[in-house]
Coordinates of N, CA and C in Angstrom, one line a residue:
Chain A
K6 N -11.0 -6.3 -13.3 CA -10.8 -6.3 -12.1 C -11.0 -4.9 -11.4
Q7 N -11.3 -4.9 -9.8 CA -11.8 -3.6 -9.3 C -10.7 -2.9 -9.0
E8 N -10.6 -1.7 -8.8 CA -9.5 -0.8 -8.4 C -10.2 0.0 -7.8
V9 N -9.6 0.6 -6.3 CA -10.2 1.7 -6.0 C -9.2 2.9 -5.8
T10 N -9.3 4.2 -6.3 CA -8.8 5.2 -6.2 C -9.1 6.5 -5.3
Q11 N -8.1 7.0 -4.6 CA -8.9 8.0 -3.7 C -8.3 9.4 -3.8
I12 N -8.7 10.5 -3.9 CA -8.2 11.9 -4.6 C -8.7 13.0 -3.4
P13 N -7.6 13.7 -2.7 CA -6.2 14.0 -2.9 C -5.6 12.9 -2.2
A14 N -4.2 12.9 -2.4 CA -3.5 11.8 -1.6 C -3.1 12.4 -0.3
A15 N -2.8 13.6 0.0 CA -2.9 14.3 1.0 C -3.5 15.7 1.1
L16 N -4.1 16.3 2.1 CA -4.9 17.4 2.3 C -4.6 17.9 3.7
S17 N -4.2 19.2 3.5 CA -4.2 20.0 4.6 C -5.4 21.4 4.9
V18 N -6.2 21.3 6.2 CA -7.1 22.3 6.0 C -6.9 23.0 7.5
P19 N -7.5 24.2 7.6 CA -7.6 24.7 9.1 C -8.3 24.2 9.8
E20 N -8.2 24.6 11.3 CA -9.3 24.2 11.9 C -11.0 24.5 11.4
G21 N -12.3 23.6 11.5 CA -13.5 24.2 11.6 C -13.7 24.1 10.0
E22 N -12.8 24.0 9.2 CA -13.3 23.7 7.6 C -13.9 22.6 7.5
N23 N -15.3 22.6 6.2 CA -15.5 21.3 5.9 C -15.0 21.0 5.0
L24 N -14.7 19.5 4.9 CA -13.9 19.0 3.9 C -14.4 18.1 3.0
V25 N -14.4 17.2 1.7 CA -14.8 16.0 1.3 C -13.5 15.5 0.7
L26 N -13.3 14.1 1.5 CA -12.7 13.4 0.5 C -13.8 12.3 -0.3
N27 N -12.7 12.1 -1.6 CA -13.3 11.5 -2.3 C -12.7 9.6 -2.9
C28 N -13.4 8.9 -3.2 CA -13.1 7.7 -3.5 C -13.9 7.2 -4.9
S29 N -13.1 6.7 -5.6 CA -13.8 5.9 -6.8 C -13.4 4.8 -7.1
F30 N -14.2 4.1 -7.5 CA -13.9 2.4 -7.9 C -14.6 2.3 -9.3
T31 N -13.5 1.0 -9.8 CA -14.0 0.9 -11.5 C -15.0 0.0 -11.6
D32 N -15.6 -0.8 -11.0 CA -16.4 -1.8 -10.9 C -17.6 -1.3 -10.0
S33 N -18.8 -1.4 -10.7 CA -19.9 -0.7 -9.5 C -20.6 -2.1 -9.1
A34 N -20.2 -3.6 -9.5 CA -21.0 -4.5 -8.8 C -20.2 -4.6 -7.2
I35 N -20.5 -3.9 -6.9 CA -20.0 -4.0 -5.2 C -21.1 -4.3 -4.0
Y36 N -20.8 -4.8 -3.0 CA -21.4 -5.2 -2.0 C -21.9 -4.1 -0.7
N37 N -20.8 -3.4 -0.7 CA -20.6 -2.3 0.4 C -19.5 -1.4 0.0
L38 N -19.7 -0.5 0.9 CA -18.4 0.6 0.8 C -18.1 1.0 2.0
Q39 N -16.8 1.2 2.8 CA -16.6 1.6 4.0 C -15.8 2.1 3.9
W40 N -15.8 3.1 5.1 CA -14.3 4.2 5.3 C -14.4 3.7 6.7
F41 N -12.6 4.2 6.5 CA -11.8 3.7 7.9 C -11.1 4.8 8.1
R42 N -10.4 5.1 9.2 CA -9.6 5.8 9.7 C -8.3 5.0 10.2
Q43 N -7.0 5.5 10.0 CA -6.1 5.1 10.4 C -5.2 5.9 10.9
D44 N -4.4 5.8 12.2 CA -3.5 6.8 12.7 C -2.2 6.2 12.8
P45 N -1.4 7.1 12.8 CA 0.3 6.0 12.4 C 0.3 4.9 13.4
G46 N 0.7 3.9 12.7 CA 1.3 3.0 13.2 C 0.3 1.9 14.0
K47 N -1.3 2.2 13.5 CA -2.7 1.6 14.2 C -3.0 0.9 13.1
G48 N -4.1 0.1 13.9 CA -5.0 -0.4 12.6 C -5.7 0.5 12.3
L49 N -7.0 0.1 12.0 CA -8.0 0.6 11.2 C -9.4 0.6 11.8
T50 N -9.8 1.7 12.0 CA -11.2 2.2 13.0 C -12.3 2.7 11.8
S51 N -13.2 1.8 11.9 CA -14.3 1.6 11.0 C -15.2 3.0 11.7
L52 N -15.7 3.6 10.4 CA -16.4 5.1 10.6 C -17.6 4.7 9.7
L53 N -17.8 4.5 8.8 CA -19.4 4.4 8.0 C -19.1 3.1 7.2
L54 N -20.1 2.5 7.1 CA -20.6 1.2 6.2 C -21.7 1.9 5.4
I55 N -21.7 1.5 4.0 CA -23.0 1.7 3.2 C -23.1 1.1 2.3
Q56 N -24.3 0.2 2.7 CA -24.5 -1.1 1.9 C -24.7 -0.6 0.5
S57 N -24.9 -1.5 -0.5 CA -24.7 -1.0 -1.7 C -26.4 -0.8 -2.3
S58 N -27.3 -0.9 -1.7 CA -28.8 -0.6 -1.7 C -28.8 1.0 -1.4
Q59 N -27.8 1.6 -0.6 CA -27.8 2.7 0.5 C -27.4 3.8 0.0
R60 N -27.8 5.0 0.0 CA -27.3 6.1 -0.7 C -26.1 7.1 -0.1
E61 N -26.1 7.2 1.4 CA -25.4 7.9 2.2 C -25.8 7.0 3.5
Q62 N -24.8 7.5 4.7 CA -24.7 7.2 6.1 C -24.1 8.4 6.9
T63 N -24.6 8.6 7.9 CA -24.1 9.9 8.8 C -23.9 9.0 10.0
S64 N -22.9 10.2 10.5 CA -22.1 9.5 12.1 C -21.5 10.7 12.7
G65 N -22.5 11.5 13.5 CA -21.8 12.6 14.0 C -21.6 13.7 12.9
R66 N -20.2 14.1 12.8 CA -19.9 15.0 11.9 C -19.4 14.7 10.7
L67 N -19.6 13.0 10.7 CA -19.5 12.5 9.3 C -20.6 12.1 8.6
N68 N -20.4 12.5 7.0 CA -21.6 11.9 6.2 C -21.1 11.3 4.9
A69 N -21.1 9.8 4.6 CA -20.9 9.4 3.4 C -21.7 9.1 2.3
S70 N -21.4 9.4 0.9 CA -22.3 9.2 0.3 C -21.9 7.9 -0.9
L71 N -22.7 7.3 -1.7 CA -22.4 6.3 -2.2 C -23.2 6.4 -3.7
D72 N -22.6 6.4 -4.7 CA -23.1 6.6 -6.4 C -22.7 5.3 -7.3
K73 N -23.4 4.1 -6.9 CA -23.0 3.3 -7.7 C -22.2 3.3 -9.2
S74 N -23.6 3.6 -9.4 CA -23.7 4.1 -11.0 C -22.4 4.6 -11.7
S75 N -21.7 5.8 -11.0 CA -20.9 6.6 -11.3 C -19.5 6.1 -10.6
G76 N -19.7 4.9 -10.0 CA -18.7 4.5 -9.1 C -18.1 5.7 -8.2
R77 N -18.7 6.1 -7.5 CA -17.9 6.9 -6.8 C -18.8 7.3 -5.4
S78 N -17.7 7.5 -4.3 CA -18.1 7.6 -3.0 C -17.4 9.1 -2.3
T79 N -17.9 9.6 -1.4 CA -17.6 11.1 -0.8 C -17.5 10.7 0.8
L80 N -16.9 11.2 1.4 CA -17.0 11.6 2.8 C -16.6 12.8 3.1
Y81 N -17.5 13.4 4.0 CA -17.7 14.8 4.3 C -17.3 14.5 5.6
I82 N -16.5 15.6 6.1 CA -16.4 16.0 7.6 C -16.3 17.1 7.7
A83 N -17.4 17.5 8.4 CA -17.9 19.2 8.9 C -17.1 19.7 10.2
A84 N -16.7 20.7 10.1 CA -15.9 21.3 11.3 C -14.8 20.7 11.7
S85 N -14.2 20.6 10.7 CA -12.7 19.6 11.3 C -11.8 20.4 12.6
Q86 N -11.7 19.0 13.1 CA -10.6 19.6 14.0 C -9.5 18.9 14.5
P87 N -8.3 19.6 14.7 CA -6.9 18.6 14.8 C -6.9 16.9 15.0
G88 N -7.8 16.7 15.8 CA -7.8 15.2 15.9 C -8.5 14.5 15.1
D89 N -9.0 14.9 14.2 CA -9.8 14.5 13.2 C -8.1 14.0 11.9
S90 N -6.9 14.8 12.3 CA -5.9 14.4 11.5 C -5.5 13.1 11.5
A91 N -5.4 12.2 10.3 CA -5.2 11.0 10.2 C -5.4 10.3 9.0
T92 N -5.0 9.2 8.2 CA -5.0 8.3 7.0 C -6.5 7.8 7.1
Y93 N -7.3 8.3 5.7 CA -8.6 7.8 5.6 C -9.1 6.8 4.7
L94 N -9.0 5.8 4.7 CA -9.2 4.9 3.5 C -10.5 4.5 3.2
C95 N -10.4 4.1 1.9 CA -12.3 3.8 1.6 C -11.9 2.3 1.0
A96 N -12.9 1.5 1.4 CA -12.8 0.2 1.0 C -14.1 -0.3 0.2
V97 N -14.2 -1.2 -1.0 CA -15.0 -1.6 -1.7 C -15.1 -3.1 -1.2
G98 N -16.4 -3.8 -0.6 CA -16.4 -5.3 -0.4 C -17.2 -5.7 -2.3
T99 N -16.5 -6.8 -2.4 CA -16.6 -7.4 -4.0 C -16.9 -8.7 -3.5
G100 N -17.4 -9.3 -5.0 CA -17.7 -10.6 -4.7 C -16.4 -11.3 -4.6
G101 N -16.7 -12.5 -4.0 CA -15.4 -13.6 -3.8 C -14.8 -13.4 -2.6
F102 N -15.4 -12.5 -1.5 CA -15.2 -12.6 -0.1 C -14.1 -11.4 0.3
K103 N -13.5 -11.0 -0.7 CA -12.7 -9.8 -0.8 C -13.0 -8.3 -0.7
T104 N -12.3 -7.5 0.0 CA -12.2 -6.1 -0.2 C -11.2 -5.3 -0.1
I105 N -11.1 -4.5 -1.3 CA -10.2 -4.0 -1.9 C -10.2 -2.6 -1.3
F106 N -8.8 -2.2 -1.0 CA -8.7 -0.6 -0.5 C -8.3 0.3 -1.4
G107 N -8.3 1.8 -1.3 CA -7.8 2.8 -1.7 C -6.4 2.8 -1.0
A108 N -5.8 3.7 -1.5 CA -4.5 3.8 -0.8 C -4.2 5.1 0.0
G109 N -5.4 5.6 0.3 CA -6.0 6.7 1.4 C -5.9 8.1 1.2
T110 N -6.4 8.9 2.0 CA -6.0 10.3 2.3 C -5.3 10.7 3.4
R111 N -4.3 11.1 3.3 CA -3.9 11.8 4.3 C -4.4 13.3 5.1
L112 N -4.6 13.5 6.1 CA -5.5 14.5 6.3 C -4.9 15.3 7.5
F113 N -4.4 16.4 7.4 CA -3.6 17.4 8.4 C -4.7 18.4 8.7
V114 N -5.4 18.3 10.2 CA -6.0 19.8 10.2 C -5.1 20.3 11.5
K115 N -4.9 21.7 11.0 CA -4.3 22.6 11.6 C -5.0 23.9 12.7
A116 N -4.3 23.5 13.7 CA -4.8 24.0 14.9 C -5.2 25.9 14.6
Chain B
K26 N -17.4 -5.3 25.1 CA -16.9 -6.6 24.0 C -15.6 -6.3 23.4
A27 N -14.9 -7.4 23.8 CA -13.6 -7.5 23.2 C -13.3 -6.9 21.8
G28 N -12.1 -6.2 21.7 CA -12.1 -6.2 19.9 C -11.4 -7.4 19.2
V29 N -10.6 -7.0 18.2 CA -10.0 -7.9 17.4 C -8.6 -7.7 17.9
T30 N -8.2 -9.0 18.5 CA -6.8 -9.2 18.9 C -6.0 -9.7 17.8
Q31 N -4.7 -8.7 18.2 CA -3.6 -9.6 17.0 C -2.1 -9.6 18.1
T32 N -1.4 -10.8 18.2 CA -0.3 -11.3 18.9 C 0.5 -11.7 17.8
P33 N 1.9 -11.8 18.0 CA 2.4 -10.4 18.6 C 2.3 -8.9 18.0
R34 N 2.5 -7.9 18.8 CA 2.5 -6.5 18.3 C 3.8 -6.2 17.4
Y35 N 4.7 -6.6 17.9 CA 6.2 -6.3 17.4 C 7.0 -7.6 17.1
L36 N 7.2 -7.8 15.9 CA 8.5 -8.9 15.9 C 9.5 -8.0 15.0
I37 N 11.1 -9.0 15.3 CA 11.9 -9.0 14.4 C 12.2 -10.2 14.3
K38 N 12.8 -10.2 12.8 CA 13.2 -11.8 12.3 C 14.5 -11.3 11.1
T39 N 15.2 -12.5 11.0 CA 16.0 -12.7 10.1 C 15.7 -13.3 8.7
R40 N 16.2 -12.9 7.6 CA 15.9 -13.7 6.3 C 16.0 -15.0 6.5
G41 N 15.1 -15.7 5.9 CA 15.1 -17.1 6.1 C 14.4 -17.9 7.3
Q42 N 14.0 -17.0 8.0 CA 13.0 -17.8 9.2 C 12.1 -17.6 8.8
Q43 N 10.9 -18.2 9.8 CA 9.3 -18.0 9.4 C 9.0 -17.4 10.6
V44 N 7.5 -17.0 10.4 CA 7.0 -16.1 11.4 C 5.5 -16.9 11.5
T45 N 4.6 -16.8 12.7 CA 3.3 -17.3 12.9 C 3.0 -15.9 13.1
L46 N 1.9 -15.4 13.0 CA 1.0 -14.3 13.3 C -0.4 -15.2 14.1
S47 N -1.0 -14.4 14.6 CA -2.1 -15.0 15.4 C -3.3 -13.8 15.3
C48 N -4.8 -13.8 15.5 CA -5.4 -13.2 15.6 C -7.1 -14.0 16.0
S49 N -7.5 -13.0 17.0 CA -8.6 -13.8 17.8 C -9.6 -12.6 17.3
P50 N -10.9 -13.0 16.5 CA -12.2 -12.4 16.5 C -12.6 -11.8 17.0
I51 N -13.2 -10.9 17.2 CA -14.3 -10.3 17.9 C -15.5 -11.7 18.2
S52 N -15.7 -11.8 19.6 CA -16.7 -12.8 20.0 C -18.0 -13.1 19.1
G53 N -18.6 -14.1 18.4 CA -19.4 -14.0 17.5 C -18.7 -14.1 15.6
H54 N -18.2 -13.5 15.6 CA -17.6 -13.2 14.2 C -16.7 -14.9 14.0
R55 N -17.5 -15.0 12.7 CA -16.4 -15.9 11.9 C -15.9 -16.4 10.7
S56 N -15.7 -14.6 10.3 CA -15.1 -14.2 9.4 C -13.8 -13.6 10.1
V57 N -12.4 -14.0 9.2 CA -11.6 -13.4 9.6 C -10.8 -12.9 8.4
S58 N -10.1 -12.1 7.6 CA -9.2 -11.8 6.8 C -7.9 -10.8 7.1
W59 N -7.2 -11.2 6.3 CA -5.7 -10.9 6.7 C -5.4 -10.1 5.4
Y60 N -4.6 -8.7 5.6 CA -4.3 -7.9 5.1 C -2.5 -7.4 5.2
Q61 N -2.0 -7.5 4.6 CA -0.4 -6.9 4.3 C -0.3 -5.2 4.1
Q62 N 0.3 -4.3 4.9 CA 0.1 -2.7 4.5 C 1.7 -2.6 4.9
T63 N 1.8 -2.0 3.3 CA 3.1 -1.4 3.2 C 2.8 -0.1 2.9
P64 N 4.3 0.7 3.2 CA 4.3 2.2 2.3 C 3.9 2.3 0.7
G65 N 4.6 1.3 0.5 CA 4.6 1.3 -1.3 C 3.2 0.7 -1.8
Q66 N 2.7 -0.4 -1.1 CA 1.8 -1.1 -1.8 C 0.3 -0.6 -1.1
G67 N 0.3 -0.2 0.1 CA -0.8 -0.1 0.7 C -1.4 -1.0 1.2
L68 N -2.7 -1.4 1.4 CA -3.2 -2.7 1.9 C -3.8 -3.4 0.7
Q69 N -3.5 -4.9 1.1 CA -3.4 -5.5 0.1 C -3.8 -7.0 0.9
F70 N -5.4 -7.5 -0.1 CA -5.9 -8.5 0.6 C -4.7 -9.7 0.7
L71 N -4.4 -10.6 1.8 CA -3.8 -11.6 1.6 C -4.9 -13.1 1.5
F72 N -5.7 -13.4 2.6 CA -6.7 -14.5 2.3 C -7.9 -14.3 3.2
E73 N -9.0 -14.7 3.3 CA -10.0 -14.9 3.7 C -10.6 -16.1 4.6
Y74 N -10.7 -16.2 5.7 CA -11.1 -17.6 6.1 C -12.5 -17.6 6.9
F75 N -13.6 -18.6 6.8 CA -14.9 -18.6 7.3 C -15.4 -19.9 7.7
S76 N -15.6 -20.0 9.0 CA -15.7 -21.4 9.5 C -14.7 -22.5 9.1
E77 N -13.4 -22.3 9.7 CA -12.2 -22.9 9.0 C -12.2 -22.9 7.5
T78 N -12.7 -22.5 6.5 CA -12.4 -22.7 5.2 C -11.7 -21.6 4.9
Q79 N -11.1 -21.6 4.0 CA -10.2 -20.3 3.0 C -11.2 -20.1 2.1
R80 N -11.9 -19.0 1.5 CA -12.8 -18.7 0.8 C -12.3 -17.5 -0.2
N81 N -10.9 -17.3 0.0 CA -10.4 -16.5 -1.3 C -8.6 -16.3 -0.9
K82 N -8.0 -16.1 -1.8 CA -6.7 -15.8 -1.4 C -6.2 -14.7 -2.5
G83 N -5.1 -13.9 -1.9 CA -5.0 -12.9 -2.8 C -3.8 -13.2 -3.9
N84 N -2.7 -12.3 -3.9 CA -1.9 -12.4 -5.2 C -0.8 -12.4 -4.3
F85 N -0.4 -13.6 -3.2 CA 1.2 -13.8 -2.6 C 1.4 -15.0 -3.2
P86 N 3.0 -15.3 -2.9 CA 3.4 -16.8 -3.0 C 3.1 -17.5 -1.9
G87 N 3.2 -18.7 -2.5 CA 2.9 -20.2 -1.8 C 3.5 -20.1 -0.1
R88 N 4.7 -18.8 -0.1 CA 5.0 -18.9 1.3 C 4.3 -18.2 2.6
F89 N 3.2 -17.5 2.0 CA 2.2 -16.9 2.9 C 1.1 -18.0 3.0
S90 N 0.5 -18.4 4.2 CA -0.2 -19.5 4.3 C -1.3 -19.0 5.6
G91 N -2.7 -19.8 5.9 CA -3.1 -19.0 7.1 C -4.2 -20.3 7.4
R92 N -4.9 -20.4 8.3 CA -5.5 -21.2 8.8 C -6.6 -20.6 9.8
Q93 N -7.5 -21.6 10.3 CA -8.7 -20.7 10.9 C -9.4 -22.0 12.0
F94 N -9.3 -21.7 13.3 CA -9.6 -22.7 13.8 C -11.0 -22.9 14.2
S95 N -11.7 -24.2 15.1 CA -12.9 -24.5 15.4 C -13.5 -23.0 15.8
N96 N -12.5 -22.1 16.9 CA -13.1 -21.4 17.9 C -13.0 -19.8 17.1
S97 N -12.8 -20.0 15.5 CA -12.6 -18.8 14.6 C -11.4 -18.0 14.9
R98 N -10.7 -18.5 16.0 CA -9.4 -18.0 15.8 C -8.4 -18.5 14.5
S99 N -7.4 -17.5 14.0 CA -6.7 -17.7 12.8 C -5.3 -17.3 13.2
E100 N -4.6 -18.0 12.3 CA -3.2 -17.7 12.4 C -2.7 -17.4 11.2
M101 N -1.7 -16.8 10.5 CA -1.1 -16.9 9.3 C 0.6 -17.1 9.6
N102 N 0.9 -17.8 8.5 CA 2.3 -17.8 8.6 C 3.1 -17.8 7.4
V103 N 4.3 -16.9 7.6 CA 5.5 -16.7 6.3 C 6.4 -17.4 6.9
S104 N 6.8 -18.2 5.8 CA 7.7 -18.7 5.6 C 9.3 -18.4 4.8
T105 N 10.3 -18.7 4.7 CA 11.4 -18.2 4.2 C 11.5 -16.9 4.1
L106 N 11.1 -15.9 5.4 CA 11.0 -14.4 5.1 C 12.5 -14.0 4.4
E107 N 11.6 -12.7 3.5 CA 12.4 -11.7 2.8 C 12.5 -10.8 2.9
L108 N 13.4 -9.9 2.8 CA 13.2 -8.2 3.3 C 12.1 -7.9 3.1
G109 N 11.6 -8.0 2.1 CA 10.1 -7.3 1.5 C 9.2 -7.9 2.2
D110 N 9.0 -8.6 3.0 CA 8.0 -9.2 3.9 C 8.0 -8.2 5.2
S111 N 8.4 -7.1 4.9 CA 8.6 -6.0 6.5 C 7.3 -5.3 6.2
A112 N 6.3 -5.2 7.0 CA 5.0 -4.7 7.0 C 4.2 -4.9 7.9
L113 N 3.2 -4.3 8.0 CA 1.9 -4.0 9.0 C 0.9 -5.3 8.6
Y114 N 1.2 -6.4 9.4 CA -0.2 -7.4 9.4 C -1.4 -7.3 9.8
L115 N -2.4 -6.8 9.5 CA -3.4 -6.6 9.9 C -4.7 -7.8 9.5
C116 N -5.2 -7.7 10.7 CA -6.3 -8.6 10.7 C -7.7 -8.0 10.6
A117 N -9.0 -8.6 10.4 CA -10.4 -7.9 10.4 C -11.3 -9.2 10.6
S118 N -12.1 -9.1 11.2 CA -12.9 -9.8 11.9 C -14.7 -9.4 10.9
S119 N -15.0 -10.3 10.7 CA -16.5 -9.9 10.3 C -17.9 -10.6 10.8
L120 N -19.1 -10.1 10.9 CA -20.2 -10.9 11.6 C -20.6 -11.7 10.2
A121 N -20.6 -10.9 9.2 CA -21.3 -11.7 7.9 C -20.6 -12.9 7.6
E122 N -21.6 -13.8 6.5 CA -20.8 -14.8 6.2 C -20.4 -14.5 4.7
G123 N -20.7 -13.2 4.3 CA -20.1 -13.3 3.3 C -19.8 -11.7 2.8
P124 N -19.1 -11.0 1.6 CA -18.5 -9.8 1.9 C -19.8 -8.8 2.1
I125 N -20.1 -8.9 2.9 CA -21.4 -8.0 2.9 C -21.3 -7.1 4.4
G126 N -20.1 -8.0 5.3 CA -20.2 -7.3 6.6 C -19.1 -6.1 7.1
E127 N -19.6 -5.4 7.8 CA -18.6 -4.8 8.6 C -17.3 -5.3 9.0
L128 N -16.1 -4.3 8.4 CA -14.9 -5.1 9.1 C -14.4 -4.3 10.3
F129 N -13.8 -4.9 11.3 CA -13.4 -4.7 12.3 C -11.9 -5.1 12.3
F130 N -11.2 -4.1 12.4 CA -9.4 -4.3 12.2 C -8.8 -4.5 13.9
G131 N -7.8 -5.4 14.0 CA -6.8 -5.6 14.9 C -6.0 -4.2 15.1
E132 N -5.0 -4.2 15.7 CA -4.4 -3.1 16.4 C -3.0 -3.6 15.0
G133 N -2.9 -5.0 14.8 CA -1.8 -5.1 13.8 C -0.5 -5.8 14.2
S134 N 0.2 -6.4 13.5 CA 1.5 -7.3 14.0 C 2.6 -6.2 13.3
R135 N 3.5 -5.6 13.7 CA 4.3 -5.2 12.7 C 6.0 -6.1 12.7
L136 N 6.1 -6.8 11.6 CA 7.1 -7.3 11.0 C 8.0 -6.7 11.0
T137 N 9.3 -6.8 11.1 CA 10.8 -6.2 10.6 C 11.6 -7.1 10.2
V138 N 11.8 -7.7 8.9 CA 12.9 -8.9 8.5 C 13.8 -8.0 8.4
L139 N 15.1 -8.4 9.3 CA 16.4 -7.8 8.9 C 17.7 -8.8 8.1

C-alpha cells in the first residue's frame, strides 16, 4: 500500500532564505509525482509535475527532484517570500488511476 | 481557458440529509477525480471517472457515490449525512487517460453537517 510522508509538518523561515521540503513514498512504482500549493480554505494549485522517467523539474524559483529508487522527492524554494506562505503537498500517481497525497508541510515565511 | 468549477462552494446540511456536489472539468479533460479533505485525515481519494466509467473508488462507505456525464461533468452524492462528513470536497480534472496526467483542482465545496 502506497504511503506518502512529508517532513517537516510545519516550517517557519525568514524572508529570503532558501528552503527544502521533503516528500517520501513507500512504493517506487509510481507514474508521476506532483507538488501542489494550498492556501487556507482554497483548492490546490499545481506547482510542478515530474514524470517517473524524469529526475527534476524547474519553474521560476521552484525546483523539484525525484529519486524513485530511494522513494524521495524534494521541493526547493529559492529566495523565499511572504507570499510563499501556504501548505505544500506532494502527491504520487499510482496504478489504478489513483493519486495518493501526503499530509503537507505548512510553510510560514516571515517578512 | 476556464478552470475546474465546483458548485456549490459552501453548504450547510443537517444529519440524515443528502447532498449533491457538482464539478465541471477543464474543457477537453475527460478524467475527473474527487477527494475529501479534513484536518484530521488530510486529502483522501473518493473516486475517479473517465468517459462516464468509474475506474477506481477509495475506502468510503456506500453512502458516497458519484457519476460522470457524457460532457465530462461529474457529480458526487452523499446520502444520510453524518457529522463526520463535514469536509472540503475537492474535484480535480486531468487530460490524460491514466494516472499520468497533471491534476488541476477546483476551489472545492465546503460542506458543514450540523
